Amino acid sequence: MSPIPFPAWIPREARAAMTPRRIVHGLVALGALVVLVLNVVIYQSARALLVDRHWQELSSETDEKRLAVRMRVREFERHAEFIIGQPHVREWVATGRSDPGSKDRRMLEEDLEAAAESFGFHSIAIYSHDGRLLAGTAEARANGRGLTELERVARARQEALGGFRRGE
């Protein structure tokens, strides 16, 4: 006996001929369902692997860029330490004068120009605590933003993300 009975109006001979057809249709439908489920599983698995790979690539590229930026900042710090380590700059700072004399300023500006050219800096400027430009390269003197530039740098330093300075 068939699990789903045929309607009573179908003759007995037709029922016998339809039974194998029903089984074949059922098997075909079951096969199609298996193929569909298998495709969905393979697609989801491949998609998950691809997403994981992209996240790993993004993470490694971000780490590389972060390292490159840290190295560049350390390079700028070393250059700035070199400039500040010049003997006449140290003498000027050691005297405690707030404004260099014209001879010191000219020598300091020549050294700043040479440093900017050799280090590839756009400009170098030395500001007083009140925002006055004490010495700088020609580009720094031309822009001469003074206090507004110091305020911008101070604001940028406060807004900086952690883990960037001193290898943290």
Short mmCIF file of N, CA and C in Angstrom, two decimals:
data_model
loop_
_atom_site.label_atom_id
_atom_site.label_comp_id
_atom_site.label_asym_id
_atom_site.label_seq_id
_atom_site.Cartn_x
_atom_site.Cartn_y
_atom_site.Cartn_z
N MET A 1 0.83 -1.18 0.00
CA MET A 1 0.00 0.00 0.00
C MET A 1 0.88 1.24 0.00
N SER A 2 0.52 2.22 -0.78
CA SER A 2 1.22 3.48 -0.95
C SER A 2 0.92 4.39 0.23
N PRO A 3 1.91 5.17 0.69
CA PRO A 3 1.65 6.07 1.81
C PRO A 3 0.61 7.14 1.50
N ILE A 4 0.57 7.60 0.28
CA ILE A 4 -0.46 8.56 -0.12
C ILE A 4 -1.36 7.82 -1.11
N PRO A 5 -2.60 7.54 -0.73
CA PRO A 5 -3.47 6.75 -1.63
C PRO A 5 -3.86 7.54 -2.87
N PHE A 6 -4.02 6.80 -3.97
CA PHE A 6 -4.47 7.43 -5.20
C PHE A 6 -5.95 7.79 -5.05
N PRO A 7 -6.42 8.76 -5.76
CA PRO A 7 -7.85 9.07 -5.73
C PRO A 7 -8.64 7.89 -6.30
N ALA A 8 -9.83 7.71 -5.83
CA ALA A 8 -10.66 6.57 -6.21
C ALA A 8 -11.08 6.63 -7.67
N TRP A 9 -11.11 7.76 -8.29
CA TRP A 9 -11.58 7.88 -9.67
C TRP A 9 -10.54 7.43 -10.69
N ILE A 10 -9.23 7.20 -10.25
CA ILE A 10 -8.20 6.74 -11.18
C ILE A 10 -8.30 5.21 -11.26
N PRO A 11 -8.37 4.66 -12.50
CA PRO A 11 -8.48 3.20 -12.66
C PRO A 11 -7.24 2.48 -12.10
N ARG A 12 -7.40 1.21 -11.77
CA ARG A 12 -6.37 0.40 -11.15
C ARG A 12 -5.14 0.26 -12.05
N GLU A 13 -5.32 0.10 -13.36
CA GLU A 13 -4.20 -0.05 -14.29
C GLU A 13 -3.36 1.23 -14.34
N ALA A 14 -4.04 2.38 -14.30
CA ALA A 14 -3.33 3.65 -14.33
C ALA A 14 -2.55 3.85 -13.04
N ARG A 15 -3.12 3.34 -11.96
CA ARG A 15 -2.42 3.47 -10.66
C ARG A 15 -1.11 2.70 -10.71
N ALA A 16 -1.13 1.53 -11.27
CA ALA A 16 0.07 0.70 -11.35
C ALA A 16 1.14 1.37 -12.20
N ALA A 17 0.76 2.05 -13.27
CA ALA A 17 1.71 2.72 -14.15
C ALA A 17 2.25 4.00 -13.50
N MET A 18 1.47 4.66 -12.63
CA MET A 18 1.87 5.93 -12.03
C MET A 18 2.80 5.75 -10.84
N THR A 19 2.78 4.63 -10.21
CA THR A 19 3.58 4.43 -9.00
C THR A 19 5.08 4.60 -9.27
N PRO A 20 5.67 3.96 -10.29
CA PRO A 20 7.10 4.18 -10.54
C PRO A 20 7.39 5.63 -10.91
N ARG A 21 6.46 6.29 -11.64
CA ARG A 21 6.65 7.69 -12.00
C ARG A 21 6.69 8.56 -10.76
N ARG A 22 5.84 8.28 -9.79
CA ARG A 22 5.82 9.06 -8.55
C ARG A 22 7.12 8.88 -7.79
N ILE A 23 7.61 7.66 -7.80
CA ILE A 23 8.87 7.40 -7.10
C ILE A 23 10.01 8.14 -7.79
N VAL A 24 10.03 8.10 -9.12
CA VAL A 24 11.08 8.80 -9.87
C VAL A 24 10.99 10.30 -9.62
N HIS A 25 9.77 10.88 -9.66
CA HIS A 25 9.61 12.32 -9.40
C HIS A 25 10.05 12.66 -7.98
N GLY A 26 9.74 11.81 -7.05
CA GLY A 26 10.16 12.04 -5.66
C GLY A 26 11.67 12.01 -5.52
N LEU A 27 12.30 11.04 -6.19
CA LEU A 27 13.76 10.95 -6.12
C LEU A 27 14.42 12.14 -6.80
N VAL A 28 13.87 12.58 -7.93
CA VAL A 28 14.41 13.76 -8.62
C VAL A 28 14.27 15.00 -7.74
N ALA A 29 13.11 15.18 -7.12
CA ALA A 29 12.91 16.33 -6.23
C ALA A 29 13.86 16.26 -5.05
N LEU A 30 14.05 15.07 -4.48
CA LEU A 30 14.97 14.90 -3.37
C LEU A 30 16.40 15.20 -3.80
N GLY A 31 16.80 14.74 -4.97
CA GLY A 31 18.14 15.03 -5.50
C GLY A 31 18.35 16.53 -5.70
N ALA A 32 17.33 17.21 -6.26
CA ALA A 32 17.43 18.65 -6.48
C ALA A 32 17.56 19.38 -5.14
N LEU A 33 16.83 18.94 -4.14
CA LEU A 33 16.90 19.55 -2.81
C LEU A 33 18.29 19.34 -2.20
N VAL A 34 18.86 18.15 -2.37
CA VAL A 34 20.20 17.87 -1.85
C VAL A 34 21.23 18.76 -2.54
N VAL A 35 21.13 18.89 -3.86
CA VAL A 35 22.06 19.74 -4.61
C VAL A 35 21.93 21.19 -4.16
N LEU A 36 20.72 21.67 -3.97
CA LEU A 36 20.49 23.04 -3.51
C LEU A 36 21.10 23.28 -2.14
N VAL A 37 20.84 22.36 -1.20
CA VAL A 37 21.39 22.52 0.15
C VAL A 37 22.92 22.45 0.11
N LEU A 38 23.46 21.54 -0.68
CA LEU A 38 24.91 21.42 -0.80
C LEU A 38 25.52 22.71 -1.36
N ASN A 39 24.90 23.29 -2.38
CA ASN A 39 25.38 24.57 -2.94
C ASN A 39 25.35 25.68 -1.91
N VAL A 40 24.29 25.76 -1.14
CA VAL A 40 24.19 26.80 -0.10
C VAL A 40 25.29 26.62 0.93
N VAL A 41 25.53 25.40 1.36
CA VAL A 41 26.58 25.13 2.35
C VAL A 41 27.95 25.48 1.79
N ILE A 42 28.23 25.08 0.56
CA ILE A 42 29.52 25.40 -0.06
C ILE A 42 29.67 26.91 -0.21
N TYR A 43 28.62 27.60 -0.63
CA TYR A 43 28.67 29.06 -0.79
C TYR A 43 28.94 29.74 0.55
N GLN A 44 28.24 29.33 1.59
CA GLN A 44 28.43 29.96 2.91
C GLN A 44 29.85 29.70 3.42
N SER A 45 30.35 28.52 3.23
CA SER A 45 31.70 28.19 3.68
C SER A 45 32.74 29.00 2.93
N ALA A 46 32.60 29.08 1.61
CA ALA A 46 33.55 29.86 0.80
C ALA A 46 33.48 31.34 1.15
N ARG A 47 32.28 31.82 1.37
CA ARG A 47 32.10 33.24 1.74
C ARG A 47 32.76 33.53 3.07
N ALA A 48 32.59 32.66 4.05
CA ALA A 48 33.20 32.85 5.37
C ALA A 48 34.73 32.85 5.26
N LEU A 49 35.28 31.92 4.46
CA LEU A 49 36.73 31.88 4.28
C LEU A 49 37.24 33.15 3.61
N LEU A 50 36.51 33.63 2.61
CA LEU A 50 36.90 34.84 1.89
C LEU A 50 36.86 36.06 2.82
N VAL A 51 35.82 36.16 3.62
CA VAL A 51 35.71 37.28 4.55
C VAL A 51 36.85 37.24 5.56
N ASP A 52 37.16 36.06 6.09
CA ASP A 52 38.27 35.93 7.03
C ASP A 52 39.59 36.33 6.38
N ARG A 53 39.80 35.90 5.16
CA ARG A 53 41.04 36.24 4.47
C ARG A 53 41.16 37.74 4.26
N HIS A 54 40.04 38.37 3.87
CA HIS A 54 40.07 39.83 3.65
C HIS A 54 40.35 40.57 4.96
N TRP A 55 39.77 40.12 6.05
CA TRP A 55 40.02 40.76 7.35
C TRP A 55 41.49 40.59 7.75
N GLN A 56 42.06 39.42 7.50
CA GLN A 56 43.47 39.20 7.82
C GLN A 56 44.36 40.09 6.97
N GLU A 57 44.04 40.23 5.70
CA GLU A 57 44.82 41.11 4.82
C GLU A 57 44.71 42.56 5.29
N LEU A 58 43.51 42.99 5.63
CA LEU A 58 43.32 44.35 6.11
C LEU A 58 44.10 44.58 7.40
N SER A 59 44.05 43.62 8.28
CA SER A 59 44.77 43.74 9.55
C SER A 59 46.27 43.82 9.33
N SER A 60 46.80 42.97 8.47
CA SER A 60 48.25 42.99 8.24
C SER A 60 48.68 44.27 7.52
N GLU A 61 47.89 44.73 6.56
CA GLU A 61 48.22 45.99 5.88
C GLU A 61 48.15 47.17 6.85
N THR A 62 47.17 47.15 7.74
CA THR A 62 47.06 48.22 8.72
C THR A 62 48.26 48.22 9.66
N ASP A 63 48.68 47.04 10.09
CA ASP A 63 49.85 46.94 10.96
C ASP A 63 51.10 47.44 10.24
N GLU A 64 51.24 47.11 8.96
CA GLU A 64 52.39 47.59 8.19
C GLU A 64 52.38 49.11 8.07
N LYS A 65 51.21 49.68 7.79
CA LYS A 65 51.12 51.14 7.67
C LYS A 65 51.39 51.82 9.00
N ARG A 66 50.86 51.23 10.09
CA ARG A 66 51.09 51.79 11.42
C ARG A 66 52.58 51.79 11.74
N LEU A 67 53.27 50.70 11.41
CA LEU A 67 54.70 50.62 11.65
C LEU A 67 55.45 51.65 10.80
N ALA A 68 55.03 51.82 9.55
CA ALA A 68 55.68 52.81 8.68
C ALA A 68 55.49 54.22 9.23
N VAL A 69 54.30 54.52 9.74
CA VAL A 69 54.05 55.85 10.30
C VAL A 69 54.89 56.05 11.55
N ARG A 70 54.96 55.04 12.41
CA ARG A 70 55.79 55.14 13.62
C ARG A 70 57.24 55.39 13.26
N MET A 71 57.73 54.67 12.25
CA MET A 71 59.12 54.86 11.84
C MET A 71 59.34 56.27 11.30
N ARG A 72 58.36 56.77 10.55
CA ARG A 72 58.48 58.13 10.00
C ARG A 72 58.47 59.18 11.12
N VAL A 73 57.60 59.00 12.11
CA VAL A 73 57.55 59.95 13.22
C VAL A 73 58.86 59.90 14.01
N ARG A 74 59.38 58.70 14.24
CA ARG A 74 60.67 58.59 14.95
C ARG A 74 61.78 59.25 14.14
N GLU A 75 61.70 59.12 12.84
CA GLU A 75 62.69 59.78 11.98
C GLU A 75 62.60 61.30 12.14
N PHE A 76 61.37 61.84 12.13
CA PHE A 76 61.20 63.28 12.35
C PHE A 76 61.72 63.68 13.73
N GLU A 77 61.48 62.86 14.73
CA GLU A 77 61.97 63.17 16.08
C GLU A 77 63.50 63.20 16.10
N ARG A 78 64.13 62.23 15.44
CA ARG A 78 65.60 62.20 15.40
C ARG A 78 66.14 63.43 14.67
N HIS A 79 65.48 63.83 13.59
CA HIS A 79 65.92 65.02 12.87
C HIS A 79 65.78 66.27 13.75
N ALA A 80 64.65 66.37 14.45
CA ALA A 80 64.45 67.52 15.34
C ALA A 80 65.47 67.52 16.46
N GLU A 81 65.78 66.35 17.02
CA GLU A 81 66.80 66.27 18.06
C GLU A 81 68.16 66.68 17.51
N PHE A 82 68.44 66.32 16.27
CA PHE A 82 69.70 66.72 15.65
C PHE A 82 69.78 68.24 15.53
N ILE A 83 68.70 68.84 15.07
CA ILE A 83 68.68 70.31 14.90
C ILE A 83 68.86 70.99 16.26
N ILE A 84 68.14 70.51 17.26
CA ILE A 84 68.23 71.11 18.59
C ILE A 84 69.61 70.86 19.20
N GLY A 85 70.27 69.80 18.78
CA GLY A 85 71.59 69.47 19.31
C GLY A 85 72.73 70.29 18.72
N GLN A 86 72.47 71.16 17.76
CA GLN A 86 73.52 71.99 17.17
C GLN A 86 74.10 72.91 18.25
N PRO A 87 75.41 73.11 18.23
CA PRO A 87 76.06 73.88 19.31
C PRO A 87 75.52 75.30 19.49
N HIS A 88 75.33 76.04 18.41
CA HIS A 88 74.86 77.43 18.57
C HIS A 88 73.39 77.47 19.02
N VAL A 89 72.61 76.46 18.67
CA VAL A 89 71.23 76.40 19.16
C VAL A 89 71.25 76.13 20.65
N ARG A 90 72.10 75.21 21.09
CA ARG A 90 72.21 74.91 22.51
C ARG A 90 72.69 76.13 23.29
N GLU A 91 73.67 76.85 22.71
CA GLU A 91 74.17 78.06 23.39
C GLU A 91 73.05 79.09 23.52
N TRP A 92 72.30 79.26 22.45
CA TRP A 92 71.22 80.25 22.47
C TRP A 92 70.17 79.87 23.53
N VAL A 93 69.83 78.58 23.59
CA VAL A 93 68.86 78.14 24.59
C VAL A 93 69.44 78.25 25.99
N ALA A 94 70.75 77.93 26.15
CA ALA A 94 71.38 77.96 27.46
C ALA A 94 71.45 79.37 28.03
N THR A 95 71.55 80.37 27.16
CA THR A 95 71.63 81.75 27.66
C THR A 95 70.29 82.21 28.21
N GLY A 96 69.24 81.57 27.82
CA GLY A 96 67.91 81.93 28.34
C GLY A 96 67.31 83.14 27.65
N ARG A 97 67.91 83.60 26.58
CA ARG A 97 67.34 84.75 25.87
C ARG A 97 66.10 84.32 25.11
N SER A 98 65.09 85.16 25.13
CA SER A 98 63.85 84.82 24.44
C SER A 98 63.91 85.14 22.96
N ASP A 99 64.84 85.98 22.57
CA ASP A 99 64.94 86.36 21.17
C ASP A 99 66.41 86.32 20.76
N PRO A 100 66.75 85.56 19.72
CA PRO A 100 68.17 85.52 19.31
C PRO A 100 68.56 86.85 18.67
N GLY A 101 69.83 87.18 18.78
CA GLY A 101 70.33 88.37 18.12
C GLY A 101 70.32 88.17 16.62
N SER A 102 70.59 89.24 15.89
CA SER A 102 70.52 89.15 14.43
C SER A 102 71.57 88.19 13.87
N LYS A 103 72.77 88.17 14.46
CA LYS A 103 73.81 87.26 14.00
C LYS A 103 73.40 85.82 14.30
N ASP A 104 72.94 85.57 15.52
CA ASP A 104 72.49 84.22 15.89
C ASP A 104 71.30 83.79 15.05
N ARG A 105 70.38 84.72 14.83
CA ARG A 105 69.19 84.38 14.04
C ARG A 105 69.59 84.00 12.60
N ARG A 106 70.52 84.78 12.02
CA ARG A 106 70.94 84.51 10.65
C ARG A 106 71.63 83.13 10.57
N MET A 107 72.51 82.82 11.54
CA MET A 107 73.19 81.54 11.55
C MET A 107 72.19 80.41 11.78
N LEU A 108 71.26 80.64 12.68
CA LEU A 108 70.24 79.63 12.98
C LEU A 108 69.36 79.38 11.75
N GLU A 109 68.96 80.44 11.07
CA GLU A 109 68.12 80.28 9.88
C GLU A 109 68.86 79.58 8.75
N GLU A 110 70.17 79.85 8.62
CA GLU A 110 70.96 79.13 7.61
C GLU A 110 71.00 77.63 7.92
N ASP A 111 71.19 77.32 9.20
CA ASP A 111 71.21 75.90 9.59
C ASP A 111 69.84 75.26 9.41
N LEU A 112 68.79 76.00 9.70
CA LEU A 112 67.44 75.45 9.51
C LEU A 112 67.15 75.20 8.04
N GLU A 113 67.60 76.11 7.18
CA GLU A 113 67.43 75.92 5.73
C GLU A 113 68.18 74.66 5.27
N ALA A 114 69.43 74.52 5.74
CA ALA A 114 70.22 73.34 5.35
C ALA A 114 69.56 72.06 5.87
N ALA A 115 69.07 72.10 7.10
CA ALA A 115 68.42 70.92 7.67
C ALA A 115 67.14 70.59 6.91
N ALA A 116 66.36 71.61 6.58
CA ALA A 116 65.11 71.37 5.86
C ALA A 116 65.41 70.75 4.49
N GLU A 117 66.45 71.24 3.84
CA GLU A 117 66.79 70.69 2.52
C GLU A 117 67.33 69.26 2.63
N SER A 118 68.21 69.01 3.61
CA SER A 118 68.80 67.67 3.71
C SER A 118 67.80 66.64 4.24
N PHE A 119 66.88 67.06 5.12
CA PHE A 119 65.91 66.12 5.68
C PHE A 119 64.64 66.03 4.85
N GLY A 120 64.48 66.92 3.88
CA GLY A 120 63.29 66.88 3.04
C GLY A 120 62.06 67.48 3.72
N PHE A 121 62.28 68.39 4.66
CA PHE A 121 61.15 69.05 5.33
C PHE A 121 60.63 70.18 4.47
N HIS A 122 59.34 70.47 4.61
CA HIS A 122 58.74 71.60 3.90
C HIS A 122 59.27 72.90 4.49
N SER A 123 59.25 73.00 5.80
CA SER A 123 59.78 74.16 6.49
C SER A 123 60.07 73.78 7.94
N ILE A 124 60.90 74.60 8.58
CA ILE A 124 61.21 74.42 10.00
C ILE A 124 61.08 75.78 10.65
N ALA A 125 60.44 75.83 11.80
CA ALA A 125 60.27 77.09 12.50
C ALA A 125 60.48 76.89 13.99
N ILE A 126 60.99 77.92 14.64
CA ILE A 126 61.13 77.93 16.09
C ILE A 126 60.27 79.08 16.60
N TYR A 127 59.34 78.73 17.50
CA TYR A 127 58.42 79.72 18.06
C TYR A 127 58.74 79.96 19.52
N SER A 128 58.43 81.16 19.98
CA SER A 128 58.55 81.45 21.41
C SER A 128 57.32 80.91 22.13
N HIS A 129 57.36 80.97 23.46
CA HIS A 129 56.23 80.45 24.23
C HIS A 129 54.94 81.23 23.99
N ASP A 130 55.07 82.49 23.55
CA ASP A 130 53.87 83.29 23.30
C ASP A 130 53.43 83.26 21.83
N GLY A 131 54.07 82.42 21.02
CA GLY A 131 53.62 82.23 19.66
C GLY A 131 54.33 83.07 18.61
N ARG A 132 55.37 83.80 19.02
CA ARG A 132 56.13 84.59 18.03
C ARG A 132 57.11 83.71 17.29
N LEU A 133 57.29 83.95 16.01
CA LEU A 133 58.26 83.22 15.21
C LEU A 133 59.63 83.79 15.51
N LEU A 134 60.50 82.97 16.11
CA LEU A 134 61.85 83.44 16.45
C LEU A 134 62.82 83.23 15.30
N ALA A 135 62.75 82.08 14.67
CA ALA A 135 63.62 81.79 13.54
C ALA A 135 62.95 80.71 12.71
N GLY A 136 63.33 80.66 11.44
CA GLY A 136 62.74 79.63 10.59
C GLY A 136 63.27 79.70 9.18
N THR A 137 62.87 78.74 8.41
CA THR A 137 63.25 78.72 7.00
C THR A 137 62.45 79.80 6.26
N ALA A 138 62.81 80.04 5.03
CA ALA A 138 62.12 81.08 4.25
C ALA A 138 60.63 80.75 4.13
N GLU A 139 60.31 79.47 3.94
CA GLU A 139 58.90 79.06 3.84
C GLU A 139 58.16 79.33 5.15
N ALA A 140 58.80 79.04 6.27
CA ALA A 140 58.17 79.28 7.58
C ALA A 140 57.97 80.78 7.80
N ARG A 141 58.94 81.59 7.41
CA ARG A 141 58.80 83.05 7.58
C ARG A 141 57.71 83.60 6.66
N ALA A 142 57.59 83.01 5.45
CA ALA A 142 56.56 83.48 4.51
C ALA A 142 55.16 83.18 5.04
N ASN A 143 54.98 82.00 5.63
CA ASN A 143 53.67 81.63 6.17
C ASN A 143 53.43 82.31 7.51
N GLY A 144 54.44 82.33 8.38
CA GLY A 144 54.42 83.02 9.66
C GLY A 144 53.10 83.03 10.39
N ARG A 145 52.50 81.89 10.61
CA ARG A 145 51.19 81.86 11.25
C ARG A 145 51.27 82.02 12.76
N GLY A 146 52.42 81.73 13.34
CA GLY A 146 52.63 81.97 14.76
C GLY A 146 51.68 81.24 15.67
N LEU A 147 50.95 81.99 16.46
CA LEU A 147 50.11 81.44 17.52
C LEU A 147 49.05 80.50 16.97
N THR A 148 48.48 80.82 15.81
CA THR A 148 47.44 79.92 15.26
C THR A 148 48.04 78.56 14.92
N GLU A 149 49.28 78.55 14.44
CA GLU A 149 49.94 77.28 14.12
C GLU A 149 50.19 76.49 15.40
N LEU A 150 50.64 77.16 16.45
CA LEU A 150 50.88 76.47 17.72
C LEU A 150 49.58 75.93 18.30
N GLU A 151 48.51 76.69 18.19
CA GLU A 151 47.21 76.21 18.67
C GLU A 151 46.76 74.98 17.90
N ARG A 152 46.97 74.99 16.59
CA ARG A 152 46.59 73.85 15.77
C ARG A 152 47.39 72.61 16.17
N VAL A 153 48.69 72.77 16.38
CA VAL A 153 49.53 71.64 16.79
C VAL A 153 49.10 71.13 18.16
N ALA A 154 48.83 72.04 19.09
CA ALA A 154 48.40 71.62 20.44
C ALA A 154 47.07 70.89 20.37
N ARG A 155 46.15 71.39 19.55
CA ARG A 155 44.85 70.72 19.39
C ARG A 155 45.04 69.33 18.78
N ALA A 156 45.89 69.24 17.77
CA ALA A 156 46.12 67.95 17.11
C ALA A 156 46.77 66.96 18.08
N ARG A 157 47.62 67.46 18.95
CA ARG A 157 48.27 66.57 19.92
C ARG A 157 47.26 66.05 20.93
N GLN A 158 46.31 66.88 21.34
CA GLN A 158 45.30 66.44 22.29
C GLN A 158 44.34 65.45 21.64
N GLU A 159 44.09 65.59 20.35
CA GLU A 159 43.14 64.73 19.66
C GLU A 159 43.80 63.46 19.11
N ALA A 160 45.12 63.33 19.27
CA ALA A 160 45.82 62.17 18.71
C ALA A 160 45.36 60.89 19.39
N LEU A 161 45.37 59.82 18.62
CA LEU A 161 44.99 58.52 19.16
C LEU A 161 46.15 57.93 19.93
N GLY A 162 45.84 57.12 20.91
CA GLY A 162 46.86 56.47 21.73
C GLY A 162 47.63 55.43 20.94
N GLY A 163 48.77 55.01 21.50
CA GLY A 163 49.54 53.97 20.87
C GLY A 163 50.38 54.45 19.72
N PHE A 164 50.60 55.76 19.63
CA PHE A 164 51.31 56.28 18.48
C PHE A 164 52.69 56.81 18.88
N ARG A 165 52.79 57.40 20.06
CA ARG A 165 54.06 58.02 20.48
C ARG A 165 54.90 57.01 21.26
N ARG A 166 56.17 57.09 21.08
CA ARG A 166 57.15 56.31 21.85
C ARG A 166 56.89 54.81 21.79
N GLY A 167 56.35 54.33 20.69
CA GLY A 167 56.18 52.90 20.48
C GLY A 167 55.12 52.24 21.34
N GLU A 168 54.23 53.03 21.90
CA GLU A 168 53.17 52.45 22.74
C GLU A 168 52.17 51.68 21.90
#
